[in-house]
Every structure is written in structure tokens, then in C-alpha cells.
Tab-separated table of N, CA and C in Angstrom:
chain	number	residue	atom	x	y	z
G	1268	MET	N	0.708	-1.221	-0.070
G	1268	MET	CA	-0.040	-0.131	0.004
G	1268	MET	C	0.749	1.221	0.081
G	1269	HIS	N	2.171	1.374	0.216
G	1269	HIS	CA	2.910	2.372	0.367
G	1269	HIS	C	3.088	2.861	-0.858
G	1270	ILE	N	3.419	1.966	-1.867
G	1270	ILE	CA	3.548	2.263	-3.147
G	1270	ILE	C	2.305	3.103	-3.876
G	1271	GLN	N	1.186	2.554	-3.539
G	1271	GLN	CA	-0.056	3.056	-3.884
G	1271	GLN	C	-0.281	4.574	-3.459
G	1272	SER	N	0.208	4.734	-2.142
G	1272	SER	CA	0.083	6.215	-1.391
G	1272	SER	C	1.194	7.064	-2.297
G	1273	MET	N	2.209	6.508	-2.199
G	1273	MET	CA	3.466	7.409	-2.897
G	1273	MET	C	3.072	7.765	-4.450
G	1274	ILE	N	2.531	6.930	-5.179
G	1274	ILE	CA	2.260	7.271	-6.438
G	1274	ILE	C	1.111	8.061	-6.793
G	1275	SER	N	-0.024	8.000	-5.941
G	1275	SER	CA	-1.179	8.711	-5.811
G	1275	SER	C	-0.791	10.360	-5.330
G	1276	SER	N	0.303	10.406	-4.549
G	1276	SER	CA	0.524	11.604	-3.787
G	1276	SER	C	1.643	12.565	-4.831
G	1277	HIS	N	2.056	11.713	-5.993
G	1277	HIS	CA	3.072	12.581	-6.873
G	1277	HIS	C	2.199	13.656	-7.608
G	1278	PRO	N	2.768	15.006	-7.649
G	1278	PRO	CA	2.164	16.007	-8.129
G	1278	PRO	C	1.735	16.001	-9.926
G	1279	HIS	N	2.227	15.112	-10.564
G	1279	HIS	CA	1.844	14.656	-11.893
G	1279	HIS	C	0.776	14.015	-11.903
G	1280	VAL	N	0.363	12.997	-10.880
G	1280	VAL	CA	-0.484	12.134	-11.111
G	1280	VAL	C	-1.741	12.549	-10.268
G	1281	GLN	N	-1.764	13.493	-9.491
G	1281	GLN	CA	-2.852	14.133	-8.817
G	1281	GLN	C	-4.048	13.144	-8.264
G	1282	GLY	N	-3.545	12.090	-8.089
G	1282	GLY	CA	-4.728	10.975	-7.481
G	1282	GLY	C	-5.310	10.239	-8.578
G	1283	ASN	N	-4.812	10.497	-9.784
G	1283	ASN	CA	-5.241	9.961	-10.847
G	1283	ASN	C	-4.464	8.664	-11.276
G	1284	THR	N	-4.678	7.513	-10.969
G	1284	THR	CA	-3.537	6.529	-10.710
G	1284	THR	C	-3.995	5.421	-11.851
G	1285	ASN	N	-3.358	4.910	-12.079
G	1285	ASN	CA	-3.368	3.422	-13.163
G	1285	ASN	C	-2.931	2.127	-12.026
G	1286	ASP	N	-4.223	1.682	-11.472
G	1286	ASP	CA	-4.197	0.809	-10.571
G	1286	ASP	C	-3.333	-0.527	-10.834
G	1287	ALA	N	-3.573	-0.864	-12.170
G	1287	ALA	CA	-3.190	-2.053	-12.739
G	1287	ALA	C	-1.377	-1.828	-12.792
G	1288	LEU	N	-0.837	-0.722	-13.248
G	1288	LEU	CA	0.532	-0.465	-13.268
G	1288	LEU	C	0.848	-0.579	-11.655
G	1289	ILE	N	0.158	-0.074	-10.806
G	1289	ILE	CA	0.654	0.122	-9.336
G	1289	ILE	C	0.698	-1.216	-8.961
G	1290	ARG	N	-0.111	-2.062	-9.317
G	1290	ARG	CA	0.013	-3.656	-8.725
G	1290	ARG	C	0.828	-4.262	-9.550
G	1291	ALA	N	1.385	-4.052	-10.856
G	1291	ALA	CA	2.646	-4.632	-11.383
G	1291	ALA	C	3.810	-4.160	-10.750
G	1292	VAL	N	3.794	-2.821	-10.223
G	1292	VAL	CA	5.069	-2.496	-9.570
G	1292	VAL	C	5.319	-3.150	-8.479
G	1293	GLN	N	4.140	-3.366	-7.565
G	1293	GLN	CA	4.367	-4.000	-6.203
G	1293	GLN	C	4.579	-5.437	-6.554
G	1294	GLU	N	4.046	-6.208	-7.365
G	1294	GLU	CA	4.193	-7.535	-7.667
G	1294	GLU	C	5.886	-7.736	-8.122
G	1295	ALA	N	6.284	-6.850	-9.045
G	1295	ALA	CA	7.625	-6.981	-9.343
G	1295	ALA	C	8.537	-6.815	-8.368
G	1296	CYS	N	8.212	-5.889	-7.510
G	1296	CYS	CA	9.285	-5.739	-6.318
G	1296	CYS	C	9.136	-7.023	-5.384
G	1297	ASP	N	7.998	-7.499	-5.438
G	1297	ASP	CA	7.858	-8.588	-4.455
G	1297	ASP	C	8.670	-9.977	-5.157
G	1298	CYS	N	8.471	-9.978	-6.202
G	1298	CYS	CA	9.059	-10.985	-7.060
G	1298	CYS	C	10.472	-11.048	-7.275
G	1299	ALA	N	11.040	-9.696	-7.344
G	1299	ALA	CA	12.498	-9.822	-7.115
G	1299	ALA	C	12.943	-10.220	-6.050
G	1300	ALA	N	12.500	-9.866	-4.937
G	1300	ALA	CA	12.959	-10.488	-3.707
G	1300	ALA	C	12.691	-11.949	-3.218
G	1301	VAL	N	11.646	-12.466	-3.898
G	1301	VAL	CA	11.270	-13.935	-3.875
G	1301	VAL	C	12.319	-14.733	-4.589
G	1302	CYS	N	12.479	-14.133	-5.737
G	1302	CYS	CA	13.515	-14.733	-6.659
G	1302	CYS	C	14.947	-14.785	-6.172
G	1303	ARG	N	15.296	-13.671	-5.669
G	1303	ARG	CA	16.708	-13.670	-4.937
G	1303	ARG	C	16.850	-14.630	-3.695
G	1304	ILE	N	15.804	-14.841	-3.046
G	1304	ILE	CA	15.715	-15.740	-1.813
G	1304	ILE	C	15.867	-17.147	-2.338
G	1305	CYS	N	15.138	-17.149	-3.475
G	1305	CYS	CA	14.908	-18.649	-4.009
G	1305	CYS	C	16.481	-19.301	-4.721
G	1306	ALA	N	17.107	-18.330	-5.170
G	1306	ALA	CA	18.246	-18.553	-5.790
G	1306	ALA	C	19.400	-18.824	-4.633
G	1307	ASP	N	19.255	-18.000	-3.462
G	1307	ASP	CA	20.023	-18.364	-2.436
G	1307	ASP	C	19.650	-19.860	-1.706
G	1308	ALA	N	18.249	-20.287	-1.638
G	1308	ALA	CA	17.784	-21.310	-0.849
G	1308	ALA	C	18.337	-22.330	-1.910
G	1309	CYS	N	18.023	-22.229	-3.412
G	1309	CYS	CA	18.762	-23.331	-4.181
G	1309	CYS	C	20.431	-23.520	-3.951
G	1310	LEU	N	21.184	-22.467	-3.512
G	1310	LEU	CA	22.664	-22.528	-3.354
G	1310	LEU	C	22.985	-23.443	-1.915
G	1311	GLY	N	21.881	-23.429	-1.100
G	1311	GLY	CA	21.724	-24.118	0.060
G	1311	GLY	C	21.321	-25.716	0.009
G	1312	GLU	N	20.885	-25.885	-1.145
G	1312	GLU	CA	20.436	-27.358	-1.408
G	1312	GLU	C	21.728	-28.433	-1.625
G	1313	THR	N	21.646	-29.419	-1.201
G	1313	THR	CA	22.781	-30.567	-1.343
G	1313	THR	C	23.046	-30.771	-2.958
G	1314	MET	N	22.049	-30.823	-3.708
G	1314	MET	CA	21.937	-31.118	-5.074
G	1314	MET	C	22.114	-29.845	-5.998
G	1315	VAL	N	22.814	-28.756	-5.491
G	1315	VAL	CA	22.963	-27.440	-6.072
G	1315	VAL	C	23.448	-27.634	-7.403
G	1316	ALA	N	23.936	-28.550	-7.946
G	1316	ALA	CA	24.632	-28.701	-9.303
G	1316	ALA	C	23.312	-29.004	-10.333
G	1317	ASP	N	22.374	-29.589	-9.716
G	1317	ASP	CA	21.029	-29.938	-10.672
G	1317	ASP	C	20.075	-28.655	-10.593
G	1318	LEU	N	20.514	-27.490	-9.895
G	1318	LEU	CA	19.646	-26.326	-9.733
G	1318	LEU	C	20.435	-25.087	-10.457
G	1319	VAL	N	21.488	-25.366	-11.095
G	1319	VAL	CA	22.215	-24.313	-11.762
G	1319	VAL	C	21.336	-23.505	-12.665
G	1320	GLN	N	20.604	-23.944	-13.432
G	1320	GLN	CA	19.808	-23.205	-14.549
G	1320	GLN	C	18.788	-22.495	-13.720
G	1321	CYS	N	18.156	-23.133	-12.426
G	1321	CYS	CA	17.234	-22.549	-12.027
G	1321	CYS	C	17.798	-21.218	-11.167
G	1322	ILE	N	18.845	-21.406	-10.600
G	1322	ILE	CA	19.591	-20.119	-9.827
G	1322	ILE	C	19.668	-19.059	-10.910
G	1323	ARG	N	20.270	-19.327	-12.148
G	1323	ARG	CA	20.551	-18.385	-13.142
G	1323	ARG	C	19.319	-17.447	-13.623
G	1324	LEU	N	18.234	-18.260	-13.716
G	1324	LEU	CA	17.092	-17.736	-14.297
G	1324	LEU	C	16.293	-17.174	-12.900
G	1325	ASN	N	16.422	-17.451	-11.640
G	1325	ASN	CA	15.947	-16.544	-10.387
G	1325	ASN	C	16.789	-15.338	-10.712
G	1326	LEU	N	18.050	-15.519	-10.647
G	1326	LEU	CA	18.935	-14.070	-10.649
G	1326	LEU	C	18.474	-13.080	-11.793
G	1327	ASP	N	18.284	-13.714	-13.047
G	1327	ASP	CA	17.882	-12.859	-13.959
G	1327	ASP	C	16.453	-12.208	-13.842
G	1328	CYS	N	15.702	-13.175	-13.573
G	1328	CYS	CA	14.160	-12.662	-13.156
G	1328	CYS	C	14.181	-11.291	-12.206
G	1329	ALA	N	14.931	-11.595	-10.986
G	1329	ALA	CA	15.209	-10.732	-10.014
G	1329	ALA	C	15.578	-9.255	-10.283
G	1330	ASP	N	16.620	-9.303	-11.430
G	1330	ASP	CA	17.106	-8.242	-11.883
G	1330	ASP	C	16.247	-7.535	-12.982
G	1331	VAL	N	15.379	-8.196	-13.633
G	1331	VAL	CA	14.278	-7.813	-14.619
G	1331	VAL	C	13.200	-7.247	-13.641
G	1332	CYS	N	12.774	-7.952	-12.705
G	1332	CYS	CA	11.678	-7.477	-12.010
G	1332	CYS	C	12.007	-6.039	-11.199
G	1333	ALA	N	13.106	-6.173	-10.782
G	1333	ALA	CA	13.662	-4.883	-9.929
G	1333	ALA	C	13.583	-3.667	-11.099
G	1334	ALA	N	14.094	-3.922	-12.181
G	1334	ALA	CA	14.271	-2.712	-13.174
G	1334	ALA	C	12.760	-2.269	-13.672
G	1335	ALA	N	11.914	-3.381	-13.819
G	1335	ALA	CA	10.584	-3.123	-14.204
G	1335	ALA	C	9.714	-2.381	-13.270
G	1336	GLY	N	9.986	-2.765	-11.977
G	1336	GLY	CA	9.251	-2.079	-10.805
G	1336	GLY	C	9.808	-0.523	-10.619
G	1337	ALA	N	11.117	-0.569	-10.841
G	1337	ALA	CA	11.784	0.941	-10.592
G	1337	ALA	C	11.085	1.989	-11.758
G	1338	VAL	N	11.398	1.424	-13.159
G	1338	VAL	CA	10.650	2.291	-14.242
G	1338	VAL	C	9.456	2.393	-14.156
G	1339	GLY	N	8.639	1.409	-13.877
G	1339	GLY	CA	6.963	1.716	-13.791
G	1339	GLY	C	6.577	2.405	-12.645
G	1340	ALA	N	7.577	2.607	-11.678
G	1340	ALA	CA	7.208	3.578	-10.574
G	1340	ALA	C	7.370	5.000	-10.807
G	1341	ARG	N	8.091	5.301	-11.821
G	1341	ARG	CA	8.473	6.607	-12.004
G	1341	ARG	C	7.425	7.340	-12.870
G	1342	ARG	N	6.974	8.754	-12.471
G	1342	ARG	CA	6.167	9.316	-12.812
G	1342	ARG	C	6.492	10.542	-13.849
G	1343	THR	N	7.594	11.199	-13.283
G	1343	THR	CA	8.085	12.433	-13.861
G	1343	THR	C	8.626	12.326	-15.211
G	1344	GLY	N	8.114	12.828	-16.279
G	1344	GLY	CA	8.740	12.524	-17.424
G	1344	GLY	C	8.569	11.042	-18.033
G	1345	SER	N	7.739	10.497	-17.745
G	1345	SER	CA	7.705	8.902	-17.822
G	1345	SER	C	7.396	8.427	-19.506
G	1346	ASN	N	8.079	7.555	-19.656
G	1346	ASN	CA	8.043	7.420	-21.102
G	1346	ASN	C	7.301	5.896	-21.354
G	1347	GLU	N	6.102	5.937	-21.684
G	1347	GLU	CA	4.958	5.076	-21.698
G	1347	GLU	C	5.661	3.830	-22.503
G	1348	ALA	N	6.126	4.171	-23.751
G	1348	ALA	CA	6.841	3.170	-24.567
G	1348	ALA	C	7.715	2.139	-23.804
G	1349	VAL	N	8.645	2.751	-22.953
G	1349	VAL	CA	9.695	2.093	-22.197
G	1349	VAL	C	8.888	1.232	-21.186
G	1350	ILE	N	8.130	1.935	-20.442
G	1350	ILE	CA	7.215	1.315	-19.343
G	1350	ILE	C	6.638	-0.025	-19.980
G	1351	LYS	N	5.981	0.053	-20.946
G	1351	LYS	CA	5.167	-0.913	-21.477
G	1351	LYS	C	6.290	-2.154	-22.038
G	1352	SER	N	7.385	-1.588	-22.547
G	1352	SER	CA	8.114	-2.689	-23.075
G	1352	SER	C	8.837	-3.402	-21.965
G	1353	MET	N	9.133	-2.624	-20.727
G	1353	MET	CA	9.634	-3.143	-19.515
G	1353	MET	C	9.022	-4.322	-18.806
G	1354	LEU	N	7.387	-3.797	-18.788
G	1354	LEU	CA	6.477	-4.644	-18.401
G	1354	LEU	C	6.468	-6.008	-19.063
G	1355	GLU	N	6.490	-6.125	-20.384
G	1355	GLU	CA	6.258	-6.994	-21.043
G	1355	GLU	C	7.605	-8.055	-21.020
G	1356	VAL	N	8.800	-7.601	-20.955
G	1356	VAL	CA	9.902	-8.161	-20.735
G	1356	VAL	C	9.781	-8.846	-19.438
G	1357	CYS	N	9.266	-8.233	-18.455
G	1357	CYS	CA	9.226	-8.622	-17.218
G	1357	CYS	C	8.265	-9.923	-16.871
G	1358	ALA	N	7.141	-9.745	-17.863
G	1358	ALA	CA	6.188	-10.719	-17.931
G	1358	ALA	C	6.654	-12.069	-18.716
G	1359	ASP	N	7.236	-11.889	-19.602
G	1359	ASP	CA	8.283	-13.110	-20.219
G	1359	ASP	C	9.280	-13.530	-19.424
G	1360	THR	N	10.131	-13.015	-18.732
G	1360	THR	CA	10.975	-13.393	-17.946
G	1360	THR	C	10.556	-14.185	-16.751
G	1361	CYS	N	9.215	-13.503	-16.080
G	1361	CYS	CA	8.598	-14.485	-14.895
G	1361	CYS	C	8.150	-15.854	-15.452
G	1362	ALA	N	7.410	-15.639	-16.792
G	1362	ALA	CA	6.884	-17.053	-17.147
G	1362	ALA	C	7.974	-18.104	-17.359
G	1363	THR	N	9.266	-17.688	-17.727
G	1363	THR	CA	10.416	-18.532	-18.007
G	1363	THR	C	10.860	-19.147	-16.730
G	1364	CYS	N	11.090	-18.209	-15.800
G	1364	CYS	CA	11.394	-18.549	-14.413
G	1364	CYS	C	10.497	-19.467	-13.596
G	1365	ALA	N	9.092	-19.290	-13.923
G	1365	ALA	CA	8.179	-20.039	-13.256
G	1365	ALA	C	8.070	-21.445	-13.624
G	1366	ALA	N	8.292	-21.499	-15.048
G	1366	ALA	CA	8.492	-22.792	-15.757
G	1366	ALA	C	9.485	-23.640	-15.114
G	1367	GLU	N	10.770	-22.910	-14.994
G	1367	GLU	CA	11.794	-23.562	-14.525
G	1367	GLU	C	11.889	-24.138	-12.990
G	1368	CYS	N	11.177	-23.101	-12.096
G	1368	CYS	CA	11.132	-23.418	-11.000
G	1368	CYS	C	9.883	-24.574	-10.783
G	1369	ASP	N	8.930	-24.658	-11.570
G	1369	ASP	CA	7.823	-25.723	-11.274
G	1369	ASP	C	8.836	-27.335	-11.647
G	1370	LYS	N	9.786	-27.027	-12.307
G	1370	LYS	CA	10.458	-28.537	-12.495
G	1370	LYS	C	10.933	-28.929	-11.212
G	1371	HIS	N	11.275	-28.073	-10.079
G	1371	HIS	CA	11.717	-28.491	-8.843
G	1371	HIS	C	10.840	-28.299	-7.611
G	1372	ALA	N	9.561	-27.979	-8.058
G	1372	ALA	CA	8.537	-27.606	-6.858
G	1372	ALA	C	8.232	-28.875	-6.298
G	1373	GLY	N	8.208	-29.974	-6.702
G	1373	GLY	CA	7.809	-31.009	-6.002
G	1373	GLY	C	8.995	-31.375	-4.949
G	1374	MET	N	10.207	-30.991	-5.041
G	1374	MET	CA	11.359	-31.233	-3.850
G	1374	MET	C	11.718	-30.073	-3.242
G	1375	HIS	N	11.527	-29.157	-3.656
G	1375	HIS	CA	11.909	-27.668	-2.888
G	1375	HIS	C	10.573	-26.532	-3.016
G	1376	GLU	N	10.097	-26.554	-1.547
G	1376	GLU	CA	9.356	-25.418	-1.333
G	1376	GLU	C	9.600	-24.174	-1.872
G	1377	HIS	N	10.738	-23.753	-1.951
G	1377	HIS	CA	11.158	-22.506	-2.217
G	1377	HIS	C	10.817	-22.245	-3.572
G	1378	CYS	N	11.071	-23.427	-4.518
G	1378	CYS	CA	10.962	-23.219	-5.735
G	1378	CYS	C	9.369	-23.185	-6.222
G	1379	ARG	N	8.434	-24.023	-5.551
G	1379	ARG	CA	7.107	-23.712	-5.413
G	1379	ARG	C	6.657	-22.388	-5.331
G	1380	LEU	N	7.123	-21.916	-4.256
G	1380	LEU	CA	6.713	-20.617	-3.905
G	1380	LEU	C	7.110	-19.330	-4.760
G	1381	CYS	N	8.417	-19.617	-5.303
G	1381	CYS	CA	9.032	-18.711	-6.316
G	1381	CYS	C	8.173	-18.685	-7.581
G	1382	ALA	N	7.727	-19.834	-7.925
G	1382	ALA	CA	6.993	-19.952	-9.212
G	1382	ALA	C	5.704	-19.397	-8.887
G	1383	GLU	N	4.958	-19.410	-8.029
G	1383	GLU	CA	3.716	-18.659	-7.737
G	1383	GLU	C	3.924	-17.165	-7.712
G	1384	ALA	N	4.895	-16.642	-7.105
G	1384	ALA	CA	5.248	-15.211	-7.098
G	1384	ALA	C	5.477	-14.833	-8.585
G	1385	CYS	N	6.205	-15.849	-9.475
G	1385	CYS	CA	6.562	-15.366	-10.506
G	1385	CYS	C	5.188	-15.216	-11.546
G	1386	ARG	N	4.316	-16.222	-11.452
G	1386	ARG	CA	3.066	-16.079	-12.049
G	1386	ARG	C	2.213	-14.859	-11.645
G	1387	ARG	N	2.130	-14.560	-10.564
G	1387	ARG	CA	1.307	-13.249	-10.010
G	1387	ARG	C	1.908	-12.142	-10.753
G	1388	CYS	N	3.267	-11.920	-10.833
G	1388	CYS	CA	4.043	-10.767	-11.314
G	1388	CYS	C	3.728	-10.859	-12.933
G	1389	GLU	N	3.915	-11.886	-13.323
G	1389	GLU	CA	3.535	-11.973	-15.173
G	1389	GLU	C	2.194	-11.712	-15.285
G	1390	ASP	N	1.176	-11.990	-14.603
G	1390	ASP	CA	-0.245	-11.689	-14.916
G	1390	ASP	C	-0.296	-10.290	-14.582
G	1391	ALA	N	0.201	-9.568	-13.578
G	1391	ALA	CA	0.020	-8.229	-13.215
G	1391	ALA	C	0.779	-7.320	-14.535
G	1392	CYS	N	1.865	-7.824	-14.974
G	1392	CYS	CA	2.694	-7.004	-15.885
G	1392	CYS	C	2.023	-7.205	-17.083
G	1393	ARG	N	1.422	-8.171	-17.265
G	1393	ARG	CA	0.612	-8.345	-18.765
G	1393	ARG	C	-0.598	-7.527	-18.715
G	1394	GLU	N	-1.284	-7.535	-17.411
G	1394	GLU	CA	-2.194	-6.772	-17.436
G	1394	GLU	C	-2.095	-5.120	-17.259
G	1395	ALA	N	-1.100	-4.622	-16.811
G	1395	ALA	CA	-0.545	-3.242	-16.780
G	1395	ALA	C	-0.225	-2.808	-18.151
G	1396	ALA	N	0.617	-3.637	-19.033
G	1396	ALA	CA	0.987	-3.259	-20.252
G	1396	ALA	C	-0.101	-3.120	-21.124
G	1397	GLY	N	-1.165	-3.625	-20.691
G	1397	GLY	CA	-2.448	-3.648	-21.732
G	1397	GLY	C	-3.141	-2.218	-21.637
G	1398	THR	N	-2.878	-1.769	-20.278
G	1398	THR	CA	-3.424	-0.208	-20.197
G	1398	THR	C	-2.600	0.766	-20.786
G	1399	ILE	N	-1.456	0.611	-21.172
G	1399	ILE	CA	-0.465	1.666	-21.684
G	1399	ILE	C	-0.550	1.577	-23.172
G	1400	THR	N	-0.795	2.872	-23.341
G	1400	THR	CA	-0.659	3.063	-25.040
G	1400	THR	C	0.192	4.276	-25.330
G	1401	PRO	N	1.375	3.847	-25.607
G	1401	PRO	CA	2.276	4.942	-25.732
G	1401	PRO	C	2.015	5.914	-26.725
G	1402	SER	N	2.095	7.329	-26.229
G	1402	SER	CA	1.626	8.432	-27.100
G	1402	SER	C	2.663	8.639	-28.073
G	1403	GLN	N	2.256	9.121	-29.477
G	1403	GLN	CA	2.942	9.318	-30.609
G	1403	GLN	C	3.433	10.798	-30.492
G	1404	HIS	N	4.837	10.749	-30.631
G	1404	HIS	CA	5.411	12.182	-30.457
G	1404	HIS	C	5.721	12.919	-31.907
């Protein structure tokens, strides 16, 4: 809710918020943290060699989600085309990470939870991207 309050208080927004974008920013920030935690948990597993690709995708997803959340949260001089592109890339990256985590979800609870977070973020980013129509300059 802090993100909602902060964005709605921005002088350029004047309470006129894009709730889908706010949800995407929140989910992206959450997913970034969850993916970092999952990568670290994978490193703690005895079968870490079997989780190398999962760790890589977790870290990629964490970085992409963090960037998408940061870009989506900016309001001053926002570039709708960039925000839309970032949301689409975030959704695609989350889908890939969720699919990999699903492969390990039966053995590792952290992978199951990560896949769920990635799907929530993917859905939120796709929805938010659909609300953005870049203006033609």
C-alpha cells in the first residue's frame, strides 16, 4: 500500500492512478525479492548442481523485475513506450522462471513459492502493459 500512496501523492498524478500499473510495480518488487531468496535457497541445497539453471533464471528474473518495478514507479517525464516494454519483458522473464521453478517444486518448497510469485508478477505485468498506450510524438 505504500507504493499506492506514494504514486497517488505525486504532483503529476494528482490522485489519477493506473491501479494495474501500481499492482505490477508491487508484484515486480515482491517477485525480485522472492527470486533472490529462491536462488540463495537453491545454493543451500545438497543437489545444487541440479539447480544451476534455476539459480541463473532466478537471478535474471530478480534483476528484470527490479528494473521493471523501478521504471514503472517513475512518474516524472515517464516514457510510456519504455514502461510498456519493460512490463512485457518482465512478464516473459517471469513465465520462464516460473516454468523452471515448477520443475523443482515437488522437491523444494522455495521453488514452488517462487513459481507462484513469478506467475502473479507475470499476470500483473501483462495486465498493466495492456493499459498503456504510448503516445505518438
